[in-house]
JSON list of C-alpha atoms and ligand atoms in Angstrom, two decimals:
[
{"chain": "A", "resi": 1, "resn": "MET", "atom": "CA", "xyz": [-0.17, -0.31, 0.21]},
{"chain": "A", "resi": 2, "resn": "PRO", "atom": "CA", "xyz": [1.40, 3.70, -0.79]},
{"chain": "A", "resi": 3, "resn": "ALA", "atom": "CA", "xyz": [1.89, 5.74, 2.17]},
{"chain": "A", "resi": 4, "resn": "ASP", "atom": "CA", "xyz": [-0.71, 7.83, 3.35]},
{"chain": "A", "resi": 5, "resn": "TYR", "atom": "CA", "xyz": [0.83, 11.12, 3.57]},
{"chain": "A", "resi": 6, "resn": "ALA", "atom": "CA", "xyz": [-2.17, 13.13, 5.56]},
{"chain": "A", "resi": 7, "resn": "THR", "atom": "CA", "xyz": [-2.19, 10.68, 8.02]},
{"chain": "A", "resi": 8, "resn": "LEU", "atom": "CA", "xyz": [1.65, 9.93, 8.65]},
{"chain": "A", "resi": 9, "resn": "ALA", "atom": "CA", "xyz": [2.29, 13.44, 8.70]},
{"chain": "A", "resi": 10, "resn": "LYS", "atom": "CA", "xyz": [-0.52, 13.94, 11.17]},
{"chain": "A", "resi": 11, "resn": "THR", "atom": "CA", "xyz": [0.89, 10.86, 13.46]},
{"chain": "A", "resi": 12, "resn": "ILE", "atom": "CA", "xyz": [4.23, 12.26, 13.15]},
{"chain": "A", "resi": 13, "resn": "ALA", "atom": "CA", "xyz": [3.37, 16.00, 14.45]},
{"chain": "A", "resi": 14, "resn": "ALA", "atom": "CA", "xyz": [1.16, 14.07, 17.28]},
{"chain": "A", "resi": 15, "resn": "LEU", "atom": "CA", "xyz": [4.01, 11.83, 18.21]},
{"chain": "A", "resi": 16, "resn": "THR", "atom": "CA", "xyz": [7.23, 14.71, 17.98]},
{"chain": "A", "resi": 17, "resn": "GLU", "atom": "CA", "xyz": [5.42, 17.24, 19.16]},
{"chain": "A", "resi": 18, "resn": "GLY", "atom": "CA", "xyz": [7.61, 19.65, 21.92]},
{"chain": "A", "resi": 19, "resn": "GLU", "atom": "CA", "xyz": [10.15, 17.17, 21.19]},
{"chain": "A", "resi": 20, "resn": "THR", "atom": "CA", "xyz": [13.41, 18.83, 20.30]},
{"chain": "A", "resi": 21, "resn": "ASP", "atom": "CA", "xyz": [16.03, 16.17, 20.35]},
{"chain": "A", "resi": 22, "resn": "PRO", "atom": "CA", "xyz": [17.16, 15.69, 17.20]},
{"chain": "A", "resi": 23, "resn": "VAL", "atom": "CA", "xyz": [17.79, 11.31, 17.55]},
{"chain": "A", "resi": 24, "resn": "ALA", "atom": "CA", "xyz": [14.38, 11.11, 19.50]},
{"chain": "A", "resi": 25, "resn": "LEU", "atom": "CA", "xyz": [13.01, 12.52, 16.43]},
{"chain": "A", "resi": 26, "resn": "MET", "atom": "CA", "xyz": [14.71, 10.59, 13.52]},
{"chain": "A", "resi": 27, "resn": "ALA", "atom": "CA", "xyz": [13.89, 7.68, 15.44]},
{"chain": "A", "resi": 28, "resn": "THR", "atom": "CA", "xyz": [10.51, 8.47, 15.52]},
{"chain": "A", "resi": 29, "resn": "VAL", "atom": "CA", "xyz": [10.18, 9.68, 12.51]},
{"chain": "A", "resi": 30, "resn": "THR", "atom": "CA", "xyz": [12.06, 6.67, 10.59]},
{"chain": "A", "resi": 31, "resn": "CYS", "atom": "CA", "xyz": [9.72, 4.25, 12.27]},
{"chain": "A", "resi": 32, "resn": "GLU", "atom": "CA", "xyz": [7.16, 5.83, 11.34]},
{"chain": "A", "resi": 33, "resn": "VAL", "atom": "CA", "xyz": [8.01, 6.46, 7.63]},
{"chain": "A", "resi": 34, "resn": "HIS", "atom": "CA", "xyz": [9.45, 2.83, 7.38]},
{"chain": "A", "resi": 35, "resn": "HIS", "atom": "CA", "xyz": [5.89, 0.94, 8.33]},
{"chain": "A", "resi": 36, "resn": "ALA", "atom": "CA", "xyz": [3.82, 3.59, 6.61]},
{"chain": "A", "resi": 37, "resn": "ASP", "atom": "CA", "xyz": [4.94, 1.84, 3.11]},
{"chain": "A", "resi": 38, "resn": "ASP", "atom": "CA", "xyz": [5.73, -1.56, 1.52]},
{"chain": "A", "resi": 39, "resn": "ARG", "atom": "CA", "xyz": [7.93, -0.26, -0.77]},
{"chain": "A", "resi": 40, "resn": "PHE", "atom": "CA", "xyz": [10.30, 1.00, 1.76]},
{"chain": "A", "resi": 41, "resn": "ASP", "atom": "CA", "xyz": [12.62, -1.64, 2.82]},
{"chain": "A", "resi": 42, "resn": "TRP", "atom": "CA", "xyz": [15.40, -0.02, 4.32]},
{"chain": "A", "resi": 43, "resn": "THR", "atom": "CA", "xyz": [15.03, 3.86, 5.92]},
{"chain": "A", "resi": 44, "resn": "GLY", "atom": "CA", "xyz": [16.80, 6.03, 8.40]},
{"chain": "A", "resi": 45, "resn": "PHE", "atom": "CA", "xyz": [19.18, 8.94, 8.27]},
{"chain": "A", "resi": 46, "resn": "TYR", "atom": "CA", "xyz": [22.76, 9.84, 7.90]},
{"chain": "A", "resi": 47, "resn": "ARG", "atom": "CA", "xyz": [23.51, 12.91, 10.23]},
{"chain": "A", "resi": 48, "resn": "VAL", "atom": "CA", "xyz": [26.15, 15.25, 9.41]},
{"chain": "A", "resi": 49, "resn": "THR", "atom": "CA", "xyz": [28.85, 15.12, 12.18]},
{"chain": "A", "resi": 50, "resn": "GLU", "atom": "CA", "xyz": [31.82, 17.04, 11.05]},
{"chain": "A", "resi": 51, "resn": "PRO", "atom": "CA", "xyz": [32.28, 18.71, 7.61]},
{"chain": "A", "resi": 52, "resn": "GLY", "atom": "CA", "xyz": [31.88, 16.53, 4.88]},
{"chain": "A", "resi": 53, "resn": "VAL", "atom": "CA", "xyz": [30.99, 13.64, 6.70]},
{"chain": "A", "resi": 54, "resn": "LEU", "atom": "CA", "xyz": [28.04, 11.69, 7.21]},
{"chain": "A", "resi": 55, "resn": "LYS", "atom": "CA", "xyz": [27.43, 9.35, 10.13]},
{"chain": "A", "resi": 56, "resn": "ILE", "atom": "CA", "xyz": [25.14, 6.50, 10.50]},
{"chain": "A", "resi": 57, "resn": "GLY", "atom": "CA", "xyz": [21.80, 7.59, 12.86]},
{"chain": "A", "resi": 58, "resn": "PRO", "atom": "CA", "xyz": [18.30, 5.94, 13.54]},
{"chain": "A", "resi": 59, "resn": "TYR", "atom": "CA", "xyz": [17.43, 3.49, 10.86]},
{"chain": "A", "resi": 60, "resn": "GLN", "atom": "CA", "xyz": [15.13, 0.48, 10.38]},
{"chain": "A", "resi": 61, "resn": "GLY", "atom": "CA", "xyz": [15.96, -2.04, 8.06]},
{"chain": "A", "resi": 62, "resn": "GLY", "atom": "CA", "xyz": [19.22, -4.18, 7.43]},
{"chain": "A", "resi": 63, "resn": "HIS", "atom": "CA", "xyz": [22.42, -2.93, 8.47]},
{"chain": "A", "resi": 64, "resn": "GLY", "atom": "CA", "xyz": [23.55, 0.60, 7.13]},
{"chain": "A", "resi": 65, "resn": "CYS", "atom": "CA", "xyz": [27.40, 1.48, 5.98]},
{"chain": "A", "resi": 66, "resn": "LEU", "atom": "CA", "xyz": [28.74, 3.73, 9.20]},
{"chain": "A", "resi": 67, "resn": "ARG", "atom": "CA", "xyz": [30.31, 6.23, 7.43]},
{"chain": "A", "resi": 68, "resn": "ILE", "atom": "CA", "xyz": [29.37, 7.98, 3.83]},
{"chain": "A", "resi": 69, "resn": "PRO", "atom": "CA", "xyz": [31.98, 11.17, 3.19]},
{"chain": "A", "resi": 70, "resn": "PHE", "atom": "CA", "xyz": [30.30, 13.73, 1.30]},
{"chain": "A", "resi": 71, "resn": "ASP", "atom": "CA", "xyz": [31.91, 12.88, -2.09]},
{"chain": "A", "resi": 72, "resn": "LYS", "atom": "CA", "xyz": [30.41, 9.28, -2.31]},
{"chain": "A", "resi": 73, "resn": "GLY", "atom": "CA", "xyz": [27.18, 7.79, -2.73]},
{"chain": "A", "resi": 74, "resn": "VAL", "atom": "CA", "xyz": [23.23, 9.12, -3.30]},
{"chain": "A", "resi": 75, "resn": "CYS", "atom": "CA", "xyz": [23.43, 10.08, 0.24]},
{"chain": "A", "resi": 76, "resn": "GLY", "atom": "CA", "xyz": [26.74, 11.96, 0.15]},
{"chain": "A", "resi": 77, "resn": "ALA", "atom": "CA", "xyz": [24.98, 13.52, -3.45]},
{"chain": "A", "resi": 78, "resn": "ALA", "atom": "CA", "xyz": [22.14, 15.00, -1.30]},
{"chain": "A", "resi": 79, "resn": "ALA", "atom": "CA", "xyz": [24.52, 16.60, 1.74]},
{"chain": "A", "resi": 80, "resn": "ARG", "atom": "CA", "xyz": [26.82, 18.06, -1.09]},
{"chain": "A", "resi": 81, "resn": "THR", "atom": "CA", "xyz": [24.07, 19.58, -3.31]},
{"chain": "A", "resi": 82, "resn": "GLY", "atom": "CA", "xyz": [21.46, 20.32, -0.44]},
{"chain": "A", "resi": 83, "resn": "GLN", "atom": "CA", "xyz": [19.16, 19.07, -3.54]},
{"chain": "A", "resi": 84, "resn": "VAL", "atom": "CA", "xyz": [16.34, 15.43, -3.46]},
{"chain": "A", "resi": 85, "resn": "GLN", "atom": "CA", "xyz": [18.52, 12.50, -4.92]},
{"chain": "A", "resi": 86, "resn": "LEU", "atom": "CA", "xyz": [15.81, 10.11, -6.81]},
{"chain": "A", "resi": 87, "resn": "VAL", "atom": "CA", "xyz": [17.15, 7.61, -8.38]},
{"chain": "A", "resi": 88, "resn": "PRO", "atom": "CA", "xyz": [14.84, 5.31, -10.24]},
{"chain": "A", "resi": 89, "resn": "ASP", "atom": "CA", "xyz": [18.19, 2.58, -10.90]},
{"chain": "A", "resi": 90, "resn": "VAL", "atom": "CA", "xyz": [20.74, 2.52, -8.18]},
{"chain": "A", "resi": 91, "resn": "ASP", "atom": "CA", "xyz": [23.24, 0.50, -11.19]},
{"chain": "A", "resi": 92, "resn": "ALA", "atom": "CA", "xyz": [22.94, 3.81, -13.24]},
{"chain": "A", "resi": 93, "resn": "PHE", "atom": "CA", "xyz": [23.99, 5.67, -10.26]},
{"chain": "A", "resi": 94, "resn": "PRO", "atom": "CA", "xyz": [27.80, 6.25, -10.45]},
{"chain": "A", "resi": 95, "resn": "GLY", "atom": "CA", "xyz": [29.29, 5.64, -6.89]},
{"chain": "A", "resi": 96, "resn": "HIS", "atom": "CA", "xyz": [26.31, 4.30, -5.53]},
{"chain": "A", "resi": 97, "resn": "ILE", "atom": "CA", "xyz": [27.30, 2.42, -2.35]},
{"chain": "A", "resi": 98, "resn": "ALA", "atom": "CA", "xyz": [25.40, -0.47, -1.89]},
{"chain": "A", "resi": 99, "resn": "CYS", "atom": "CA", "xyz": [25.04, -1.25, 1.50]},
{"chain": "A", "resi": 100, "resn": "ALA", "atom": "CA", "xyz": [22.00, -3.93, 0.42]},
{"chain": "A", "resi": 101, "resn": "SER", "atom": "CA", "xyz": [22.15, -5.45, -2.75]},
{"chain": "A", "resi": 102, "resn": "SER", "atom": "CA", "xyz": [18.57, -5.63, -2.84]},
{"chain": "A", "resi": 103, "resn": "THR", "atom": "CA", "xyz": [18.20, -2.09, -3.49]},
{"chain": "A", "resi": 104, "resn": "ARG", "atom": "CA", "xyz": [17.08, -1.21, -6.95]},
{"chain": "A", "resi": 105, "resn": "SER", "atom": "CA", "xyz": [15.85, 2.67, -6.23]},
{"chain": "A", "resi": 106, "resn": "GLU", "atom": "CA", "xyz": [16.50, 5.27, -3.32]},
{"chain": "A", "resi": 107, "resn": "LEU", "atom": "CA", "xyz": [15.07, 8.49, -2.62]},
{"chain": "A", "resi": 108, "resn": "VAL", "atom": "CA", "xyz": [17.26, 10.65, -0.35]},
{"chain": "A", "resi": 109, "resn": "LEU", "atom": "CA", "xyz": [16.26, 13.98, 0.89]},
{"chain": "A", "resi": 110, "resn": "PRO", "atom": "CA", "xyz": [18.39, 16.83, 2.64]},
{"chain": "A", "resi": 111, "resn": "VAL", "atom": "CA", "xyz": [17.66, 18.01, 6.09]},
{"chain": "A", "resi": 112, "resn": "PHE", "atom": "CA", "xyz": [18.09, 21.24, 7.27]},
{"chain": "A", "resi": 113, "resn": "ASP", "atom": "CA", "xyz": [17.24, 22.75, 10.56]},
{"chain": "A", "resi": 114, "resn": "GLY", "atom": "CA", "xyz": [15.59, 26.24, 11.55]},
{"chain": "A", "resi": 115, "resn": "THR", "atom": "CA", "xyz": [18.37, 27.93, 10.29]},
{"chain": "A", "resi": 116, "resn": "GLY", "atom": "CA", "xyz": [18.63, 26.45, 7.47]},
{"chain": "A", "resi": 117, "resn": "ALA", "atom": "CA", "xyz": [21.68, 24.27, 8.21]},
{"chain": "A", "resi": 118, "resn": "LEU", "atom": "CA", "xyz": [22.10, 20.73, 7.08]},
{"chain": "A", "resi": 119, "resn": "ILE", "atom": "CA", "xyz": [21.95, 18.29, 9.85]},
{"chain": "A", "resi": 120, "resn": "ALA", "atom": "CA", "xyz": [21.26, 15.24, 7.82]},
{"chain": "A", "resi": 121, "resn": "VAL", "atom": "CA", "xyz": [20.11, 13.19, 5.37]},
{"chain": "A", "resi": 122, "resn": "PHE", "atom": "CA", "xyz": [17.25, 11.15, 4.98]},
{"chain": "A", "resi": 123, "resn": "ASP", "atom": "CA", "xyz": [17.46, 7.80, 2.99]},
{"chain": "A", "resi": 124, "resn": "ILE", "atom": "CA", "xyz": [14.63, 5.50, 1.46]},
{"chain": "A", "resi": 125, "resn": "ASP", "atom": "CA", "xyz": [15.59, 2.30, -0.43]},
{"chain": "A", "resi": 126, "resn": "SER", "atom": "CA", "xyz": [13.68, 0.16, -2.21]},
{"chain": "A", "resi": 127, "resn": "ASP", "atom": "CA", "xyz": [14.13, -3.49, -3.63]},
{"chain": "A", "resi": 128, "resn": "LEU", "atom": "CA", "xyz": [11.41, -2.56, -6.41]},
{"chain": "A", "resi": 129, "resn": "PRO", "atom": "CA", "xyz": [13.31, -0.88, -9.41]},
{"chain": "A", "resi": 130, "resn": "ASP", "atom": "CA", "xyz": [11.89, 2.92, -10.07]},
{"chain": "A", "resi": 131, "resn": "ALA", "atom": "CA", "xyz": [9.96, 2.61, -6.75]},
{"chain": "A", "resi": 132, "resn": "PHE", "atom": "CA", "xyz": [9.82, 6.10, -6.02]},
{"chain": "A", "resi": 133, "resn": "THR", "atom": "CA", "xyz": [7.72, 9.58, -7.49]},
{"chain": "A", "resi": 134, "resn": "THR", "atom": "CA", "xyz": [8.18, 13.63, -7.05]},
{"chain": "A", "resi": 135, "resn": "GLY", "atom": "CA", "xyz": [4.96, 12.70, -4.75]},
{"chain": "A", "resi": 136, "resn": "ASP", "atom": "CA", "xyz": [6.78, 11.00, -2.47]},
{"chain": "A", "resi": 137, "resn": "ALA", "atom": "CA", "xyz": [9.99, 13.50, -2.40]},
{"chain": "A", "resi": 138, "resn": "GLU", "atom": "CA", "xyz": [7.46, 16.59, -1.77]},
{"chain": "A", "resi": 139, "resn": "ALA", "atom": "CA", "xyz": [5.25, 14.30, 0.77]},
{"chain": "A", "resi": 140, "resn": "LEU", "atom": "CA", "xyz": [8.42, 13.47, 2.58]},
{"chain": "A", "resi": 141, "resn": "GLY", "atom": "CA", "xyz": [10.27, 16.76, 2.80]},
{"chain": "A", "resi": 142, "resn": "ALA", "atom": "CA", "xyz": [6.90, 18.91, 3.80]},
{"chain": "A", "resi": 143, "resn": "ILE", "atom": "CA", "xyz": [7.55, 16.10, 6.97]},
{"chain": "A", "resi": 144, "resn": "LEU", "atom": "CA", "xyz": [11.15, 16.83, 7.31]},
{"chain": "A", "resi": 145, "resn": "GLU", "atom": "CA", "xyz": [10.42, 20.18, 6.86]},
{"chain": "A", "resi": 146, "resn": "GLN", "atom": "CA", "xyz": [7.63, 20.05, 9.76]},
{"chain": "A", "resi": 147, "resn": "VAL", "atom": "CA", "xyz": [9.39, 17.81, 12.42]},
{"chain": "A", "resi": 148, "resn": "PHE", "atom": "CA", "xyz": [13.33, 19.49, 11.68]},
{"chain": "A", "resi": 149, "resn": "ALA", "atom": "CA", "xyz": [12.98, 23.10, 10.44]},
{"chain": "A", "resi": 150, "resn": "ARG", "atom": "CA", "xyz": [10.57, 24.68, 13.10]},
{"chain": "A", "resi": 151, "resn": "ASP", "atom": "CA", "xyz": [10.59, 27.97, 13.82]},
{"chain": "A", "resi": 152, "resn": "ASP", "atom": "CA", "xyz": [11.06, 27.28, 17.82]},
{"chain": "A", "resi": 153, "resn": "GLU", "atom": "CA", "xyz": [13.56, 24.44, 17.34]},
{"chain": "A", "resi": 154, "resn": "PRO", "atom": "CA", "xyz": [17.30, 25.55, 17.82]},
{"chain": "A", "resi": 155, "resn": "GLY", "atom": "CA", "xyz": [20.02, 23.67, 15.51]},
{"chain": "A", "resi": 156, "resn": "GLY", "atom": "CA", "xyz": [20.60, 21.21, 18.38]},
{"chain": "A", "resi": 157, "resn": "GLN", "atom": "CA", "xyz": [23.74, 19.23, 18.78]},
{"chain": "A", "resi": 158, "resn": "LEU", "atom": "CA", "xyz": [23.62, 15.81, 17.23]},
{"chain": "B", "resi": 201, "resn": "LIG", "atom": "N1", "xyz": [22.99, 3.52, -1.13]},
{"chain": "B", "resi": 201, "resn": "LIG", "atom": "C1", "xyz": [23.41, 4.63, -0.37]},
{"chain": "B", "resi": 201, "resn": "LIG", "atom": "C2", "xyz": [24.11, 4.30, 1.18]},
{"chain": "B", "resi": 201, "resn": "LIG", "atom": "C3", "xyz": [23.36, 3.59, 2.36]},
{"chain": "B", "resi": 201, "resn": "LIG", "atom": "S1", "xyz": [22.75, 2.61, 2.65]},
{"chain": "B", "resi": 201, "resn": "LIG", "atom": "O1", "xyz": [22.00, 1.88, 1.00]},
{"chain": "B", "resi": 201, "resn": "LIG", "atom": "C4", "xyz": [21.71, 2.34, 3.84]},
{"chain": "B", "resi": 201, "resn": "LIG", "atom": "C5", "xyz": [24.76, 5.67, -0.73]},
{"chain": "B", "resi": 201, "resn": "LIG", "atom": "O2", "xyz": [24.83, 5.03, -1.95]},
{"chain": "B", "resi": 201, "resn": "LIG", "atom": "O3", "xyz": [24.36, 6.49, -0.61]}
]
């Protein structure tokens, strides 16, 4: 079943209300998103922990690699450019990092705090080819903005 994004956004808003700790927020978003859609086989965050480096954050699915430099993989491209990466065929993406050989397509969104600073990327992998649409990217981007770029939320330490 494709995700019901309106319900998902409401559920996540209710669950995260008043919470500002980034890891608590990431864990909750990951769990809710992962279980909302059968296309999502790996769902999780990579956090910006030092300049040019992403480290694994909360995730659901098989094990994810621990460290991704900004110049590597789909996640690195999202972090480097600050742009959503919608990859219909991971084999056609130069430098794709295969954490799971079953992954066929990916959607990676940059995550910004309320000051506009990049704090993480949100990575969803599917075992189905061409699993993601721009509609998915828009709906998930709105949820990430709602949770991580709230006006009342300072950047916070990851
Ligand atoms: N495939 C990603 C790496 C992360 S994992 O798949 C969990 C990439 O190329 O950025």
